[in-house]
């Protein structure tokens, strides 16, 4: 067990090592307890307008019961946090934020809420009461979960959400996750969370519990950011290569926090960018310097570990914009030694999201 944002969380469970748990998620089903995440409900006639005053997504353009990854940004364009927002047909927006940012996110949102209400907006924010959150991830998730629900899960596509009774337990099931695999996140009444997990584990021998170790290496293989490591308030969506989260309408209107600065940087094509690296011989860790072939420091590693799936030492970091082309040879300094590295595309392992075919 380790402390994570004030929560005691397991790195792994006794039956599987970190690597075994990682590999199991890629072929079976793993359950992650992510109840430390901040779950918010945004109510009121002006909930969409209010949400768009905080994040970069086109919330108004979301189809009913769908959602997207988005970013809370400062007035300077820095990333306060990444989050997932869903537009439901149940009279509210569903927002999930990172546990490590929960206090500052809530303070930021509530300060903006007070200003919005003072200006006459009809909106309110509620911390979802008495609910926990579990992530059920892996290619066999749908088959296992289908046995506990009447709804046809083959119609629940990536980033779609629905209120569903799961083995008789009222839940919100959202097709998403942080592993690169198909899977769901289930918001469940806290007093029935253990019951739900037991039902899932009893449904198949393919279902195992997984901890923070596997969660971190899985998200790295999928090329997903960890807030505080790979993005923070000094990073805009431009440097973080997250401009795909900034909706076309929002770019044109420049009506999200920090829009002018974000769009200036986007058009300037300068500074640094988040990239993927494969490092020879030695695993790279956060804060290790990234060097060019002349030995000059051109960036820094933000996440890194051996990849259980590829067998390579993979890493994520920031480099000067002149070094972002795939195949660019670089070096990483590991303590007093320097090892060859290559800039590569992410994800390192192909993602398996259950996306609706158009």
XYZ file of C-alpha atoms in Angstrom:
358
model
C 0.000 0.000 0.000
C 1.135 3.526 -0.763
C -0.217 6.980 -0.040
C -1.730 8.592 -3.124
C -3.325 12.011 -2.702
C -4.208 11.062 0.867
C -5.640 7.673 -0.082
C -4.078 4.305 0.790
C -3.899 2.389 -2.489
C -2.345 -0.958 -3.447
C 0.586 -1.065 -5.860
C -0.300 -4.693 -6.605
C -2.211 -7.640 -5.123
C -0.701 -10.870 -3.750
C -1.846 -13.177 -6.555
C -0.116 -11.307 -9.408
C 3.079 -9.300 -9.696
C 3.006 -5.859 -11.280
C 4.099 -7.240 -14.666
C 1.727 -10.227 -14.479
C -1.160 -7.880 -13.648
C -0.233 -5.602 -16.536
C -0.163 -8.476 -19.029
C -3.373 -9.933 -17.612
C -5.179 -6.635 -18.294
C -4.153 -6.829 -21.937
C -5.762 -10.274 -22.347
C -8.379 -10.647 -19.589
C -10.194 -8.326 -17.171
C -8.729 -6.231 -14.352
C -10.585 -4.242 -11.704
C -8.990 -1.013 -10.481
C -10.362 0.835 -7.461
C -10.420 4.477 -8.564
C -12.799 5.730 -5.895
C -10.291 8.463 -5.068
C -11.324 10.302 -8.255
C -13.481 13.419 -7.848
C -17.015 12.872 -9.196
C -19.113 15.988 -9.765
C -22.616 16.621 -11.105
C -23.291 19.966 -12.814
C -26.963 21.006 -12.621
C -29.048 23.880 -13.954
C -30.262 25.387 -17.219
C -26.882 27.009 -17.806
C -24.783 23.938 -16.967
C -23.352 23.606 -20.484
C -22.449 27.293 -20.693
C -20.832 27.119 -17.267
C -18.869 23.983 -18.118
C -17.574 25.588 -21.296
C -16.325 28.527 -19.216
C -13.965 26.079 -17.494
C -12.795 23.588 -20.125
C -11.749 23.386 -23.791
C -14.409 20.904 -25.000
C -17.456 21.584 -27.157
C -19.899 20.410 -24.501
C -22.852 21.868 -26.391
C -21.922 19.724 -29.377
C -21.820 16.446 -27.485
C -24.549 13.984 -28.373
C -26.775 12.872 -25.514
C -25.084 10.447 -23.122
C -21.651 10.870 -24.669
C -18.549 12.553 -23.405
C -14.928 13.440 -23.999
C -11.574 13.928 -22.370
C -11.029 17.623 -21.742
C -8.809 20.082 -19.916
C -9.440 22.653 -17.216
C -7.235 25.599 -18.163
C -5.987 28.749 -16.469
C -6.414 32.216 -17.927
C -2.839 31.814 -19.201
C -3.662 28.510 -20.922
C -1.928 26.238 -18.422
C -3.507 22.872 -17.636
C -5.133 22.829 -14.196
C -6.201 19.209 -14.705
C -7.433 16.765 -17.290
C -10.981 15.524 -16.807
C -13.786 13.591 -18.463
C -17.163 15.245 -19.004
C -20.380 13.572 -20.169
C -23.606 15.211 -21.276
C -26.393 13.058 -19.853
C -30.127 13.014 -20.454
C -30.666 12.912 -16.692
C -30.598 16.660 -16.080
C -26.887 17.083 -15.342
C -23.363 16.923 -16.691
C -21.165 14.214 -15.192
C -17.587 15.352 -14.514
C -14.695 13.198 -13.253
C -11.389 14.806 -12.207
C -8.096 13.466 -10.859
C -7.729 12.698 -7.172
C -4.359 14.431 -6.937
C -5.991 17.659 -8.132
C -9.323 17.244 -6.328
C -8.835 20.026 -3.782
C -7.554 22.625 -6.236
C -10.066 21.593 -8.925
C -12.957 21.931 -6.508
C -11.715 25.300 -5.235
C -11.309 26.546 -8.807
C -14.728 25.297 -9.935
C -16.507 26.634 -6.856
C -14.887 30.065 -7.252
C -16.053 30.179 -10.874
C -19.472 28.912 -9.776
C -19.886 31.776 -7.314
C -19.043 34.275 -10.051
C -21.412 32.581 -12.498
C -24.308 32.588 -10.069
C -23.633 36.241 -9.209
C -23.963 37.046 -12.913
C -27.368 35.377 -12.989
C -26.500 31.964 -14.402
C -28.722 29.041 -13.386
C -26.118 26.453 -12.400
C -25.012 24.417 -9.414
C -22.274 21.901 -8.645
C -22.732 18.817 -6.509
C -20.105 16.380 -5.289
C -21.671 13.053 -6.191
C -22.814 11.757 -2.805
C -21.992 8.307 -1.429
C -20.579 6.901 -4.664
C -17.383 5.049 -5.436
C -15.752 4.387 -8.801
C -14.217 1.223 -10.200
C -12.518 0.753 -13.564
C -13.058 -2.606 -15.230
C -10.533 -2.942 -18.049
C -9.500 -5.502 -20.627
C -10.712 -7.199 -23.819
C -13.056 -9.588 -21.996
C -14.827 -6.834 -20.031
C -17.979 -6.709 -22.138
C -18.484 -10.472 -22.002
C -18.126 -10.576 -18.231
C -20.267 -7.512 -17.546
C -23.009 -8.535 -19.983
C -23.917 -11.401 -17.675
C -24.961 -8.912 -15.013
C -27.019 -6.460 -17.074
C -30.096 -6.481 -19.295
C -28.865 -3.676 -21.544
C -27.000 -4.610 -24.731
C -23.442 -3.486 -24.011
C -22.472 -3.876 -27.666
C -24.390 -0.622 -28.192
C -22.427 1.222 -25.496
C -19.499 2.669 -27.431
C -16.318 4.395 -26.299
C -17.084 7.483 -24.198
C -20.813 6.669 -24.099
C -22.503 6.498 -20.712
C -25.727 5.025 -19.308
C -27.560 4.385 -16.060
C -27.572 0.610 -15.764
C -28.530 -1.944 -13.113
C -25.496 -4.217 -12.731
C -26.475 -7.415 -10.912
C -29.350 -5.369 -9.509
C -27.125 -2.507 -8.321
C -27.976 0.938 -9.772
C -24.815 2.244 -11.468
C -23.569 4.665 -14.083
C -21.545 2.690 -16.609
C -19.230 4.636 -18.921
C -17.174 3.016 -21.661
C -13.749 4.521 -21.059
C -10.576 3.912 -19.100
C -6.902 4.670 -18.570
C -5.253 1.531 -19.944
C -5.690 1.721 -23.710
C -7.897 -1.368 -23.552
C -11.631 -1.677 -23.982
C -13.387 -1.333 -20.660
C -15.722 0.664 -18.467
C -15.740 2.848 -15.399
C -18.634 2.146 -13.038
C -19.918 4.716 -10.566
C -21.563 2.657 -7.840
C -23.187 3.387 -4.453
C -20.368 3.133 -1.912
C -22.245 0.752 0.337
C -22.595 -1.723 -2.565
C -19.121 -1.435 -4.100
C -17.746 -4.567 -2.457
C -20.847 -6.468 -3.543
C -20.327 -5.370 -7.152
C -16.636 -6.323 -7.150
C -17.461 -9.722 -5.691
C -20.109 -10.276 -8.378
C -17.608 -9.380 -11.098
C -14.928 -11.672 -9.710
C -17.371 -14.540 -9.286
C -18.517 -14.151 -12.901
C -15.235 -15.354 -14.423
C -11.769 -16.617 -13.565
C -10.538 -14.019 -16.084
C -11.306 -11.209 -13.612
C -8.479 -10.090 -11.287
C -7.806 -7.122 -9.031
C -5.086 -4.696 -10.153
C -3.195 -1.870 -8.476
C -1.338 1.353 -9.169
C 1.750 -0.344 -10.610
C -0.087 -1.905 -13.521
C -2.280 1.172 -13.959
C 0.790 3.364 -14.461
C 2.628 1.106 -16.921
C -0.577 0.430 -18.885
C -1.344 4.135 -19.313
C 2.260 4.794 -20.349
C 2.095 2.120 -23.066
C -1.134 3.807 -24.222
C 0.619 7.190 -24.371
C -1.681 8.726 -21.747
C -0.578 11.570 -19.486
C -0.259 11.437 -15.716
C -1.096 14.832 -14.269
C 1.788 16.242 -12.244
C 4.314 14.226 -14.253
C 3.517 14.809 -17.919
C 1.278 17.884 -17.734
C 0.754 20.672 -15.217
C -0.053 24.375 -15.051
C 3.219 25.257 -16.808
C 2.049 23.187 -19.792
C -0.512 24.327 -22.341
C -2.391 21.918 -24.644
C 0.116 22.894 -27.349
C 3.245 21.677 -25.548
C 1.364 18.665 -24.220
C 0.319 17.654 -27.767
C -3.255 17.766 -26.521
C -4.673 20.246 -29.020
C -6.994 17.485 -30.226
C -8.957 18.075 -27.010
C -9.553 21.720 -27.983
C -12.737 21.624 -30.034
C -12.820 23.306 -33.442
C -15.665 25.624 -32.404
C -13.816 26.656 -29.256
C -10.646 27.417 -31.219
C -12.577 29.617 -33.633
C -14.464 31.434 -30.878
C -11.440 31.662 -28.581
C -13.837 31.492 -25.663
C -12.121 29.038 -23.300
C -9.770 30.137 -20.491
C -6.363 31.065 -21.907
C -7.543 30.762 -25.508
C -5.534 33.674 -26.880
C -2.262 32.369 -25.457
C -2.974 28.768 -26.466
C -3.787 29.760 -30.035
C -0.764 32.063 -30.203
C 1.518 29.189 -29.208
C -0.247 26.827 -31.577
C 0.377 29.102 -34.542
C 3.930 30.045 -33.478
C 5.199 26.449 -33.720
C 7.958 27.017 -31.204
C 9.011 25.838 -27.758
C 8.809 22.215 -26.582
C 6.528 19.254 -27.234
C 5.615 16.045 -25.434
C 7.051 13.029 -27.255
C 7.516 9.299 -26.944
C 10.962 7.704 -26.653
C 12.435 4.231 -26.802
C 15.660 4.075 -24.806
C 18.304 1.423 -25.334
C 19.668 -0.700 -22.466
C 18.444 1.354 -19.472
C 14.991 2.441 -18.286
C 14.447 6.198 -18.226
C 12.833 7.813 -15.200
C 11.241 11.225 -14.570
C 13.635 14.200 -14.655
C 16.369 12.368 -16.557
C 17.878 14.789 -19.128
C 17.252 14.214 -22.841
C 20.274 15.104 -24.984
C 20.909 15.598 -28.676
C 23.782 13.774 -30.343
C 26.120 16.667 -29.487
C 25.422 16.109 -25.794
C 23.352 19.257 -25.382
C 20.297 19.084 -23.120
C 17.188 19.462 -25.308
C 14.527 18.108 -22.938
C 13.551 16.038 -19.926
C 11.856 12.712 -19.271
C 8.518 12.954 -17.436
C 7.474 9.264 -17.316
C 9.338 6.065 -18.093
C 9.500 2.336 -17.446
C 10.194 -0.978 -19.118
C 7.220 -1.964 -21.285
C 5.889 -5.416 -20.344
C 4.254 -5.766 -23.779
C 7.049 -4.605 -26.103
C 10.075 -5.513 -23.989
C 11.512 -2.041 -24.669
C 12.365 0.778 -22.286
C 9.727 3.373 -23.110
C 9.436 6.950 -21.931
C 7.516 10.155 -22.348
C 9.077 13.581 -22.084
C 9.464 17.057 -23.523
C 11.973 18.091 -26.175
C 12.663 21.235 -28.152
C 10.465 21.405 -31.247
C 13.397 20.716 -33.554
C 13.588 17.128 -32.279
C 9.982 15.954 -32.623
C 10.198 14.092 -35.926
C 9.686 10.331 -35.622
C 12.994 8.502 -35.864
C 15.059 11.411 -34.537
C 18.094 9.982 -32.694
C 18.535 11.315 -29.166
C 20.174 10.299 -25.900
C 19.001 9.987 -22.310
C 21.311 10.551 -19.372
C 20.764 7.861 -16.737
C 22.731 8.961 -13.708
C 26.309 9.386 -15.034
C 25.879 7.372 -18.230
C 24.296 8.279 -21.554
C 22.177 5.819 -23.543
C 20.874 6.032 -27.122
C 17.190 6.863 -27.584
C 14.840 7.332 -30.515
C 11.804 9.586 -30.811
C 8.791 7.411 -31.676
C 5.057 7.845 -32.153
C 2.640 7.128 -29.334
C 0.864 5.021 -28.257
C 3.627 2.465 -27.798
C 0.996 -0.307 -27.855
C -2.076 0.028 -30.137
C -5.212 1.068 -28.262
C -8.310 -1.135 -28.337
C -11.107 1.350 -27.616
C -14.580 0.151 -28.618
C -15.286 2.952 -31.086
C -18.543 3.170 -33.047
C -17.952 2.569 -36.737
C -19.174 5.499 -38.831
